[in-house]
Amino acid sequence: MEIEFEKQFMDLQKKVTKLEKGTKDQLTMVVFSGDLDKIIAAMIISVGAAAMDTKVKLFFTFWATAALRDKKKSAQGKSFMGKMFGMMLPKGTTKLKLSNMHMMGMGSSMIKGIMKKNNVPSLEEMFKTAGELGIEINVCEMSMNLMGMKKEEFIDYPHMNICGVATFLADANESKVQLFI
Amino acid sequence: MEIEFEKQFMDLQKKVTKLEKGTKDQLTMVVFSGDLDKIIAAMIISVGAAAMDTKVKLFFTFWATAALRDKKKSAQGKSFMGKMFGMMLPKGTTKLKLSNMHMMGMGSSMIKGIMKKNNVPSLEEMFKTAGELGIEINVCEMSMNLMGMKKEEFIDYPHMNICGVATFLADANESKVQLFI
Amino acid sequence: MEIEFEKQFMDLQKKVTKLEKGTKDQLTMVVFSGDLDKIIAAMIISVGAAAMDTKVKLFFTFWATAALRDKKKSAQGKSFMGKMFGMMLPKGTTKLKLSNMHMMGMGSSMIKGIMKKNNVPSLEEMFKTAGELGIEINVCEMSMNLMGMKKEEFIDYPHMNICGVATFLADANESKVQLFI
């Protein structure tokens, strides 16, 4: 083969490798909202994707971090603000509220009852399945600092890491699908 | 040509075909919110994309499904919960409310008046255009079950399907752009 | 080389060039919400990405446009509706409210105090950094028309353009990551 062509061919191979790196079969999601319905949506999409062999990386930030709190756990040595946030924010998935302000009449418990009746797994069961399927939960360090949350008050989850926005961006950059919920 | 090279070349062709499959000129969107302003945003983006020859696939779920109800239609044989939801949720696009809680003073009708004055098409017109442009509306089966909704109470739309989260994920995986609204 | 093969090779080169065009190291984001916490999240992600040499293009639309207002500026010749919106919507970043309706007790000022204490830059500082890093802010022309906003009342920002949804769609199509906040 001609040398010039060989160069062109290797160049093309490099480009394709770079393209492949940027389009992994991966779903990267920012979970920002702490509303029950949005966390349910995030987990249904995540578990569905993982079941289809897509790598799933979640980035819990702001209000969503409260959904990771374990109602049976508590953290020591919190600041005054940390204690305030601790009281004001829901303690884990069972305490989340609905986003839909126009439906005041319908409580979170009603939705949970309907989900159960329709054989939709509960949020707690979905987190368990998520762990079994290898879904990564990255928790935003800045949000934890702002709200005075500590890792020791979070649920036991096999693939949980504390990290910053740079981790989310690197994950998003290499994944086919990105969502902000 | 050398056999080794021929193998490498075919390998590269396969990789490129796979990459092309994963980056179709397609927009896949989860429409989760049932707020008037967010549905307007979703439809403006969708119609704009379809007008630019991008394939658009919408996945209506949770509160957004209520926007698909036809105010002139009703469904028979609903459960008690289905009837409750039917009463509580807005019946179609003309009954949607704004998301912005800080603007209590400004009703949905005011926004609609301003849109009309500025020659922005109404939501009903946008759905009509969407149908003409071939935009697919996929409705989340689980949401319909949870809220006791039936297809017969939805608007007449030429490309409407009932499906699950797996359909959304497959569509999202092959599309260039994905959004969650 | 054989002519047939040469054709195939050139065909592959074209395909790869097209794929590269569609997956630029770029983040395109719709900023729809006018809530303080969501704008903070949008700016943290944007500044983080730009710091990692990712090109960032923001599309401010609907309620988010109010965050771009400069509290020291005002526009002349507004219509009655424009004046109404002007009064009702927050005048710039310092007047934004939180999205979280369950935390009525905790005001925007509290969040800002905590951010300061934790050395998180203020929104005003983030916009300044964004400008220095070359982040583009595109403002939705339709939203401006609907709300009677004029460019002269916006903050001084080095890379601000007024444009339509087609610009967002073109930007989103060529970018690796797209988000709707």
Coordinates of C-alpha atoms in Angstrom, one line a residue:
Chain A
M1 CA 0.0 0.0 0.0
E2 CA 1.0 3.6 -0.6
I3 CA 2.3 5.4 2.4
E4 CA 0.0 8.4 1.9
F5 CA -3.0 6.1 2.0
E6 CA -1.8 4.2 5.0
K7 CA -1.6 7.6 6.9
Q8 CA -5.2 8.4 5.8
F9 CA -6.4 5.1 6.9
M10 CA -4.8 5.3 10.4
D11 CA -6.2 8.8 10.7
L12 CA -9.7 7.5 10.1
Q13 CA -9.2 4.7 12.6
K14 CA -8.3 7.3 15.2
K15 CA -11.3 9.4 14.5
V16 CA -13.7 6.4 14.8
T17 CA -12.1 5.4 18.1
K18 CA -12.6 8.9 19.4
L19 CA -16.3 8.9 18.2
E20 CA -16.9 5.6 19.9
K21 CA -15.5 6.9 23.1
G22 CA -18.1 9.7 23.0
T23 CA -21.1 7.6 22.4
K24 CA -21.0 4.8 24.9
D25 CA -24.3 2.9 25.5
Q26 CA -24.7 4.9 28.7
L27 CA -27.4 7.0 30.3
T28 CA -26.2 9.9 32.5
M29 CA -28.9 11.7 34.4
V30 CA -28.9 14.7 36.8
V31 CA -31.6 14.1 39.4
F32 CA -32.2 17.6 40.8
S33 CA -35.8 17.5 41.9
G34 CA -36.8 16.1 45.2
D35 CA -40.4 15.5 44.2
L36 CA -41.8 12.0 44.6
D37 CA -43.2 11.8 41.1
K38 CA -40.0 13.0 39.4
I39 CA -37.8 10.6 41.5
I40 CA -40.1 7.8 40.5
A41 CA -39.8 8.8 36.8
A42 CA -36.0 9.0 37.2
M43 CA -35.8 5.5 38.7
I44 CA -38.2 3.9 36.2
I45 CA -36.1 5.2 33.3
S46 CA -32.9 4.2 35.1
V47 CA -34.0 0.7 36.0
G48 CA -35.5 0.2 32.5
A49 CA -32.2 1.3 30.8
A50 CA -30.1 -0.9 33.1
A51 CA -32.3 -3.9 32.4
M52 CA -31.6 -3.2 28.7
D53 CA -27.8 -3.4 29.4
T54 CA -27.3 0.3 29.3
K55 CA -24.8 1.6 31.9
V56 CA -26.6 4.1 34.1
K57 CA -24.9 6.9 36.1
L58 CA -27.1 9.1 38.2
F59 CA -26.0 12.4 39.7
F60 CA -28.1 13.4 42.7
T61 CA -28.0 17.1 43.4
F62 CA -29.9 19.8 45.3
W63 CA -33.3 18.6 46.6
A64 CA -32.9 15.1 45.3
T65 CA -30.1 14.4 47.8
A66 CA -32.8 14.3 50.5
A67 CA -34.3 11.3 48.9
L68 CA -31.1 9.3 49.7
R69 CA -31.5 9.9 53.4
D70 CA -32.2 6.7 55.5
K71 CA -35.0 7.4 57.9
K72 CA -33.3 5.0 60.4
K73 CA -30.0 6.8 60.3
S74 CA -28.7 10.1 61.6
A75 CA -25.4 12.0 61.5
Q76 CA -23.4 13.5 64.4
G77 CA -21.7 16.9 64.6
K78 CA -24.0 18.8 62.3
S79 CA -23.9 22.6 62.1
F80 CA -26.9 24.7 63.1
M81 CA -27.8 25.1 59.4
G82 CA -27.3 21.4 58.8
K83 CA -29.7 20.6 61.6
M84 CA -32.2 23.1 60.2
F85 CA -32.0 21.5 56.7
G86 CA -32.2 18.1 58.3
M87 CA -35.6 19.0 59.9
M88 CA -37.0 20.8 56.8
L89 CA -36.1 18.4 54.1
P90 CA -37.9 15.0 53.7
K91 CA -36.0 12.1 55.4
G92 CA -35.8 9.6 52.5
T93 CA -38.0 8.3 49.8
T94 CA -41.0 7.5 52.0
K95 CA -41.4 11.2 52.9
L96 CA -41.2 12.8 49.5
K97 CA -44.0 15.0 48.2
L98 CA -45.6 15.4 44.8
S99 CA -44.6 18.2 42.4
N100 CA -48.1 18.8 41.2
M101 CA -49.4 21.8 43.1
H102 CA -52.8 21.6 41.4
M103 CA -53.6 18.3 43.0
M104 CA -53.4 19.3 46.6
G105 CA -56.3 16.9 47.3
M106 CA -54.2 13.9 46.3
G107 CA -51.5 13.0 48.7
S108 CA -48.3 11.0 48.1
S109 CA -49.8 8.1 50.0
M110 CA -52.6 7.9 47.4
I111 CA -50.1 7.6 44.5
K112 CA -48.2 4.9 46.4
G113 CA -51.4 3.0 47.0
I114 CA -52.2 3.2 43.3
M115 CA -48.7 2.1 42.3
K116 CA -49.0 -0.9 44.6
K117 CA -52.4 -1.9 43.2
N118 CA -51.0 -1.7 39.7
N119 CA -47.9 -3.8 40.6
V120 CA -45.5 -0.9 40.1
P121 CA -42.6 -1.5 42.5
S122 CA -42.2 1.1 45.3
L123 CA -39.3 3.6 45.2
E124 CA -37.6 1.6 47.9
E125 CA -37.8 -1.6 45.8
M126 CA -36.6 0.4 42.7
F127 CA -33.5 1.6 44.6
K128 CA -32.8 -2.0 45.6
T129 CA -33.1 -3.2 42.0
A130 CA -31.0 -0.3 40.8
G131 CA -28.2 -1.5 43.2
E132 CA -28.5 -5.0 41.9
L133 CA -28.3 -3.8 38.3
G134 CA -25.1 -1.8 39.0
I135 CA -26.6 1.6 38.6
E136 CA -24.2 4.2 39.9
I137 CA -25.5 6.9 42.3
N138 CA -23.1 9.9 42.4
V139 CA -24.0 12.5 45.1
C140 CA -23.2 16.1 44.6
E141 CA -20.6 17.1 47.2
M142 CA -21.5 20.8 47.0
S143 CA -25.2 20.1 47.7
M144 CA -24.2 18.0 50.7
N145 CA -22.0 20.7 52.0
L146 CA -24.7 23.4 51.4
M147 CA -27.3 21.4 53.2
G148 CA -25.0 20.0 55.9
M149 CA -25.7 16.4 54.9
K150 CA -23.3 13.6 55.6
K151 CA -22.7 10.2 53.9
E152 CA -23.5 8.3 57.1
E153 CA -27.1 9.4 57.0
F154 CA -27.7 8.0 53.4
I155 CA -29.2 4.6 52.6
D156 CA -27.0 1.6 52.2
Y157 CA -26.3 1.5 48.4
P158 CA -23.6 -0.6 46.8
H159 CA -22.5 1.9 44.2
M160 CA -22.6 5.3 45.8
N161 CA -20.0 7.9 45.5
I162 CA -19.6 11.5 46.6
C163 CA -18.3 13.7 43.8
G164 CA -18.4 17.0 42.0
V165 CA -19.9 18.5 38.8
A166 CA -16.8 17.5 36.8
T167 CA -17.6 13.8 37.3
F168 CA -21.1 14.4 35.9
L169 CA -19.7 16.3 32.9
A170 CA -17.2 13.6 32.1
D171 CA -19.9 10.9 32.3
A172 CA -22.3 13.0 30.3
N173 CA -19.7 13.6 27.6
E174 CA -19.2 9.9 26.9
S175 CA -22.8 8.8 27.1
K176 CA -25.4 8.5 24.4
V177 CA -28.3 9.8 26.5
Q178 CA -28.3 12.6 29.0
L179 CA -31.3 13.9 31.0
F180 CA -31.9 16.5 33.7
I181 CA -34.9 15.7 35.9
Chain B
M1 CA -5.0 -5.9 -1.1
E2 CA -3.6 -7.7 1.8
I3 CA -6.0 -9.8 3.8
E4 CA -5.1 -8.3 7.1
F5 CA -5.8 -4.8 5.8
E6 CA -9.1 -5.9 4.3
K7 CA -10.2 -7.2 7.7
Q8 CA -9.3 -3.9 9.3
F9 CA -11.2 -2.0 6.7
M10 CA -14.3 -4.0 7.1
D11 CA -14.1 -3.7 10.9
L12 CA -14.0 0.1 10.5
Q13 CA -17.0 0.1 8.2
K14 CA -18.9 -1.9 10.8
K15 CA -18.0 0.6 13.6
V16 CA -19.1 3.5 11.5
T17 CA -22.4 1.9 10.7
K18 CA -23.0 1.3 14.4
L19 CA -22.1 4.9 15.2
E20 CA -24.5 6.1 12.5
K21 CA -27.3 4.0 14.0
G22 CA -26.8 5.7 17.3
T23 CA -26.8 9.3 16.1
K24 CA -29.9 9.6 13.9
D25 CA -31.1 13.1 13.1
Q26 CA -33.8 12.5 15.7
L27 CA -35.2 14.3 18.8
T28 CA -36.6 12.2 21.5
M29 CA -38.3 14.0 24.4
V30 CA -40.0 12.9 27.6
V31 CA -42.9 15.2 28.3
F32 CA -43.5 14.7 32.0
S33 CA -45.0 18.0 33.1
G34 CA -48.6 18.9 32.7
D35 CA -48.0 22.6 33.0
L36 CA -49.3 24.8 30.2
D37 CA -46.0 26.7 29.7
K38 CA -43.9 23.5 29.6
I39 CA -46.2 21.8 27.1
I40 CA -46.0 24.9 25.0
A41 CA -42.2 24.8 25.2
A42 CA -42.2 21.1 24.3
M43 CA -44.4 21.6 21.3
I44 CA -42.5 24.7 20.0
I45 CA -39.2 22.7 20.1
S46 CA -40.9 19.7 18.5
V47 CA -42.6 21.5 15.7
G48 CA -39.4 23.6 15.0
A49 CA -37.3 20.4 14.8
A50 CA -39.8 18.6 12.6
A51 CA -39.9 21.6 10.3
M52 CA -36.1 21.3 10.0
D53 CA -36.6 17.6 8.9
T54 CA -35.6 16.1 12.2
K55 CA -37.6 13.1 13.2
V56 CA -39.4 13.8 16.5
K57 CA -40.6 11.2 19.0
L58 CA -42.4 12.4 22.1
F59 CA -43.1 10.3 25.1
F60 CA -46.0 11.7 27.2
T61 CA -45.9 10.4 30.7
F62 CA -47.3 11.3 34.2
W63 CA -49.1 14.7 34.3
A64 CA -48.5 15.4 30.6
T65 CA -50.9 12.6 29.6
A66 CA -53.8 14.8 30.8
A67 CA -52.9 17.3 28.1
L68 CA -53.9 14.6 25.5
R69 CA -57.5 14.3 26.7
D70 CA -60.2 15.5 24.4
K71 CA -62.7 17.7 26.2
K72 CA -65.4 16.3 24.0
K73 CA -64.7 12.7 24.7
S74 CA -65.2 10.4 27.7
A75 CA -64.4 6.8 28.5
Q76 CA -66.7 4.1 29.9
G77 CA -66.0 1.6 32.6
K78 CA -63.6 3.5 34.6
S79 CA -62.6 2.4 38.1
F80 CA -63.3 4.6 41.1
M81 CA -59.7 5.9 41.1
G82 CA -59.9 6.5 37.3
K83 CA -63.0 8.6 37.8
M84 CA -61.3 10.6 40.7
F85 CA -58.2 11.3 38.5
G86 CA -60.5 12.2 35.6
M87 CA -62.1 14.9 37.7
M88 CA -58.9 16.2 39.3
L89 CA -56.7 16.4 36.2
P90 CA -57.2 19.0 33.5
K91 CA -59.2 17.8 30.5
G92 CA -57.0 18.6 27.6
T93 CA -54.8 21.5 26.4
T94 CA -57.4 24.2 27.0
K95 CA -57.5 23.4 30.7
L96 CA -53.8 23.4 31.6
K97 CA -52.3 25.6 34.3
L98 CA -49.1 27.6 34.5
S99 CA -46.0 26.2 36.3
N100 CA -45.0 29.5 37.7
M101 CA -46.3 29.7 41.2
H102 CA -45.0 33.2 41.7
M103 CA -47.4 34.6 39.1
M104 CA -50.7 33.7 40.6
G105 CA -52.0 37.0 39.3
M106 CA -51.6 35.9 35.8
G107 CA -53.9 33.2 34.5
S108 CA -53.5 30.8 31.7
S109 CA -56.0 32.8 29.7
M110 CA -53.8 35.8 29.9
I111 CA -50.8 33.9 28.4
K112 CA -53.1 32.6 25.6
G113 CA -54.3 36.0 24.8
I114 CA -50.7 37.3 24.5
M115 CA -49.7 34.3 22.3
K116 CA -52.6 35.1 20.0
K117 CA -51.7 38.8 19.8
N118 CA -48.1 37.8 18.9
N119 CA -49.2 35.4 16.3
V120 CA -47.9 32.4 18.2
P121 CA -50.1 29.4 17.3
S122 CA -52.3 28.0 20.1
L123 CA -51.4 24.6 21.6
E124 CA -54.3 23.1 19.7
E125 CA -53.0 24.4 16.4
M126 CA -49.5 23.2 17.3
F127 CA -50.8 19.6 17.9
K128 CA -52.5 19.8 14.5
T129 CA -49.2 20.9 12.8
A130 CA -47.3 18.2 14.8
G131 CA -49.6 15.6 13.3
E132 CA -49.1 16.9 9.8
L133 CA -45.3 17.0 10.3
G134 CA -45.3 13.3 11.3
I135 CA -44.3 13.9 15.0
E136 CA -44.9 10.7 16.9
I137 CA -46.7 10.9 20.3
N138 CA -46.0 7.8 22.4
V139 CA -48.1 7.7 25.6
C140 CA -46.8 5.9 28.7
E141 CA -48.9 2.9 29.3
M142 CA -48.0 2.8 33.0
S143 CA -49.1 6.4 33.6
M144 CA -52.4 5.6 31.8
N145 CA -53.0 2.6 34.0
L146 CA -52.1 4.5 37.2
M147 CA -54.5 7.3 36.3
G148 CA -57.1 5.1 34.9
M149 CA -57.0 6.8 31.5
K150 CA -58.1 5.2 28.3
K151 CA -57.1 5.8 24.7
E152 CA -60.7 6.5 23.7
E153 CA -60.6 9.8 25.7
F154 CA -57.5 11.1 23.9
I155 CA -57.5 13.6 21.0
D156 CA -57.6 12.3 17.5
Y157 CA -53.9 12.3 16.5
P158 CA -52.5 10.5 13.4
H159 CA -49.3 9.1 15.0
M160 CA -50.3 8.1 18.6
N161 CA -49.1 4.9 20.2
I162 CA -49.4 3.5 23.7
C163 CA -46.1 2.1 24.9
G164 CA -43.7 1.5 27.7
V165 CA -40.4 3.0 28.9
A166 CA -38.4 0.5 26.8
T167 CA -39.7 2.2 23.6
F168 CA -38.6 5.6 24.9
L169 CA -35.1 4.2 25.8
A170 CA -34.7 2.6 22.4
D171 CA -35.7 5.9 20.6
A172 CA -33.5 8.0 22.9
N173 CA -30.5 5.7 22.2
E174 CA -30.6 6.2 18.5
S175 CA -31.3 10.0 18.6
K176 CA -28.9 12.8 18.5
V177 CA -30.9 15.0 21.0
Q178 CA -32.8 13.9 24.1
L179 CA -34.7 16.2 26.5
F180 CA -36.8 15.7 29.6
I181 CA -39.4 18.4 30.1
Chain C
M1 CA -5.5 0.6 -5.4
E2 CA -8.6 -0.7 -7.0
I3 CA -11.1 2.0 -8.0
E4 CA -14.0 0.2 -6.2
F5 CA -12.1 0.2 -3.0
E6 CA -11.1 3.8 -3.3
K7 CA -14.8 4.7 -3.6
Q8 CA -15.6 2.8 -0.5
F9 CA -12.8 4.5 1.4
M10 CA -13.9 7.9 0.4
D11 CA -17.5 7.1 1.4
L12 CA -16.3 6.0 4.8
Q13 CA -14.3 9.3 5.2
K14 CA -17.4 11.3 4.4
K15 CA -19.5 9.4 6.9
V16 CA -16.9 9.9 9.7
T17 CA -16.8 13.7 8.9
K18 CA -20.6 13.8 9.2
L19 CA -20.5 11.9 12.5
E20 CA -17.8 14.3 13.9
K21 CA -19.9 17.3 12.9
G22 CA -22.8 15.9 15.0
T23 CA -20.8 15.2 18.2
K24 CA -18.8 18.3 19.0
D25 CA -17.5 18.7 22.5
Q26 CA -20.3 21.1 23.2
L27 CA -23.1 21.5 25.8
T28 CA -26.3 23.0 24.7
M29 CA -28.8 23.8 27.4
V30 CA -32.4 25.2 27.4
V31 CA -32.8 27.3 30.5
F32 CA -36.6 27.5 30.9
S33 CA -37.1 27.8 34.6
G34 CA -36.8 31.1 36.4
D35 CA -36.3 29.5 39.8
L36 CA -33.1 30.6 41.7
D37 CA -32.0 27.0 42.4
K38 CA -32.4 25.8 38.8
I39 CA -30.6 28.8 37.4
I40 CA -27.8 28.1 40.0
A41 CA -27.7 24.5 38.8
A42 CA -27.6 25.6 35.1
M43 CA -24.7 28.0 35.7
I44 CA -22.7 25.6 37.9
I45 CA -22.9 22.9 35.1
S46 CA -22.2 25.5 32.4
V47 CA -19.2 27.1 34.1
G48 CA -17.9 23.6 35.0
A49 CA -18.1 22.5 31.4
A50 CA -16.5 25.6 30.0
A51 CA -13.7 25.2 32.5
M52 CA -13.1 21.7 31.0
D53 CA -12.9 23.3 27.5
T54 CA -16.3 22.3 26.4
K55 CA -18.1 24.9 24.3
V56 CA -21.3 26.0 26.1
K57 CA -24.4 27.4 24.5
L58 CA -27.3 28.4 26.7
F59 CA -30.8 29.2 25.4
F60 CA -32.7 31.3 27.9
T61 CA -36.4 31.1 27.3
F62 CA -39.7 31.7 29.1
W63 CA -39.3 32.5 32.9
A64 CA -35.5 32.3 32.7
T65 CA -35.3 35.4 30.6
A66 CA -36.3 37.4 33.7
A67 CA -33.0 36.3 35.3
L68 CA -31.1 38.3 32.6
R69 CA -32.7 41.6 33.6
D70 CA -30.4 44.2 35.0
K71 CA -31.9 45.8 38.1
K72 CA -30.3 49.1 37.3
K73 CA -31.7 49.3 33.7
S74 CA -35.1 49.9 32.3
A75 CA -36.6 50.0 28.8
Q76 CA -38.7 52.7 27.2
G77 CA -41.8 52.4 25.1
K78 CA -43.2 49.2 26.6
S79 CA -46.7 48.1 25.9
F80 CA -49.3 47.7 28.7
M81 CA -48.6 44.0 28.9
G82 CA -44.9 44.5 28.8
K83 CA -45.2 46.8 31.8
M84 CA -47.4 44.3 33.6
F85 CA -44.8 41.5 33.0
G86 CA -42.1 43.9 34.0
M87 CA -43.7 44.4 37.4
M88 CA -44.6 40.8 38.0
L89 CA -41.4 39.0 37.0
P90 CA -38.3 39.2 39.1
K91 CA -35.8 41.9 38.0
G92 CA -32.6 39.9 37.6
T93 CA -30.7 37.2 39.5
T94 CA -30.9 38.9 42.9
K95 CA -34.7 38.7 42.9
L96 CA -35.2 35.0 41.9
K97 CA -37.2 32.7 44.1
L98 CA -36.8 29.0 45.0
S99 CA -38.6 26.2 43.2
N100 CA -39.1 24.2 46.3
M101 CA -42.6 24.9 47.5
H102 CA -42.3 22.7 50.5
M103 CA -39.7 24.9 52.0
M104 CA -41.6 28.1 52.3
G105 CA -39.8 28.7 55.6
M106 CA -36.5 29.0 53.8
G107 CA -36.0 32.1 51.7
S108 CA -33.7 32.8 48.8
S109 CA -31.6 34.9 51.0
M110 CA -30.9 32.0 53.3
I111 CA -29.6 29.9 50.4
K112 CA -27.4 32.8 49.3
G113 CA -26.0 33.1 52.8
I114 CA -25.1 29.4 52.9
M115 CA -23.6 29.6 49.4
K116 CA -21.4 32.4 50.5
K117 CA -20.4 30.7 53.7
N118 CA -19.4 27.6 51.7
N119 CA -17.4 29.7 49.2
V120 CA -19.8 28.9 46.3
P121 CA -19.7 31.9 44.0
S122 CA -22.9 34.0 43.8
L123 CA -25.0 33.9 40.6
E124 CA -23.8 37.3 39.7
E125 CA -20.2 36.1 39.9
M126 CA -21.0 33.0 37.9
F127 CA -22.4 35.1 35.1
K128 CA -19.2 37.1 35.1
T129 CA -17.1 34.0 34.9
A130 CA -19.4 32.6 32.2
G131 CA -18.7 35.6 30.1
E132 CA -15.0 35.3 30.6
L133 CA -15.1 31.6 29.6
G134 CA -16.9 32.4 26.4
I135 CA -20.2 30.8 27.3
E136 CA -22.9 32.0 24.8
I137 CA -26.2 33.2 26.1
N138 CA -28.9 33.0 23.4
V139 CA -32.2 34.6 24.4
C140 CA -35.4 33.4 23.0
E141 CA -36.9 36.1 20.8
M142 CA -40.5 34.8 21.1
S143 CA -40.3 34.8 24.9
M144 CA -39.0 38.4 24.9
N145 CA -41.9 39.4 22.6
L146 CA -44.5 37.6 24.7
M147 CA -43.3 39.3 27.9
G148 CA -42.5 42.6 26.3
M149 CA -38.9 42.5 27.2
K150 CA -36.2 44.5 25.5
K151 CA -32.5 43.8 25.1
E152 CA -31.6 47.2 26.6
E153 CA -32.9 46.0 30.0
F154 CA -30.6 42.9 30.1
I155 CA -27.3 42.7 31.9
D156 CA -24.1 43.6 30.1
Y157 CA -22.9 40.2 28.8
P158 CA -20.1 39.8 26.2
H159 CA -21.7 36.9 24.3
M160 CA -25.5 37.5 24.2
N161 CA -27.7 37.1 21.2
I162 CA -31.4 37.2 20.5
C163 CA -32.5 34.3 18.5
G164 CA -35.2 31.7 17.8
V165 CA -35.8 28.0 18.4
A166 CA -34.0 27.1 15.2
T167 CA -30.7 28.3 16.6
F168 CA -31.2 26.1 19.7
L169 CA -32.0 23.1 17.5
A170 CA -29.0 23.6 15.3
D171 CA -26.7 24.0 18.3
A172 CA -28.3 21.0 20.1
N173 CA -27.9 18.8 16.9
E174 CA -24.1 19.3 16.8
S175 CA -23.5 19.0 20.5
K176 CA -22.6 15.9 22.6
V177 CA -24.7 16.9 25.6
Q178 CA -28.1 18.6 25.7
L179 CA -30.1 19.4 28.8
F180 CA -33.5 21.2 29.5
I181 CA -33.6 22.9 32.9

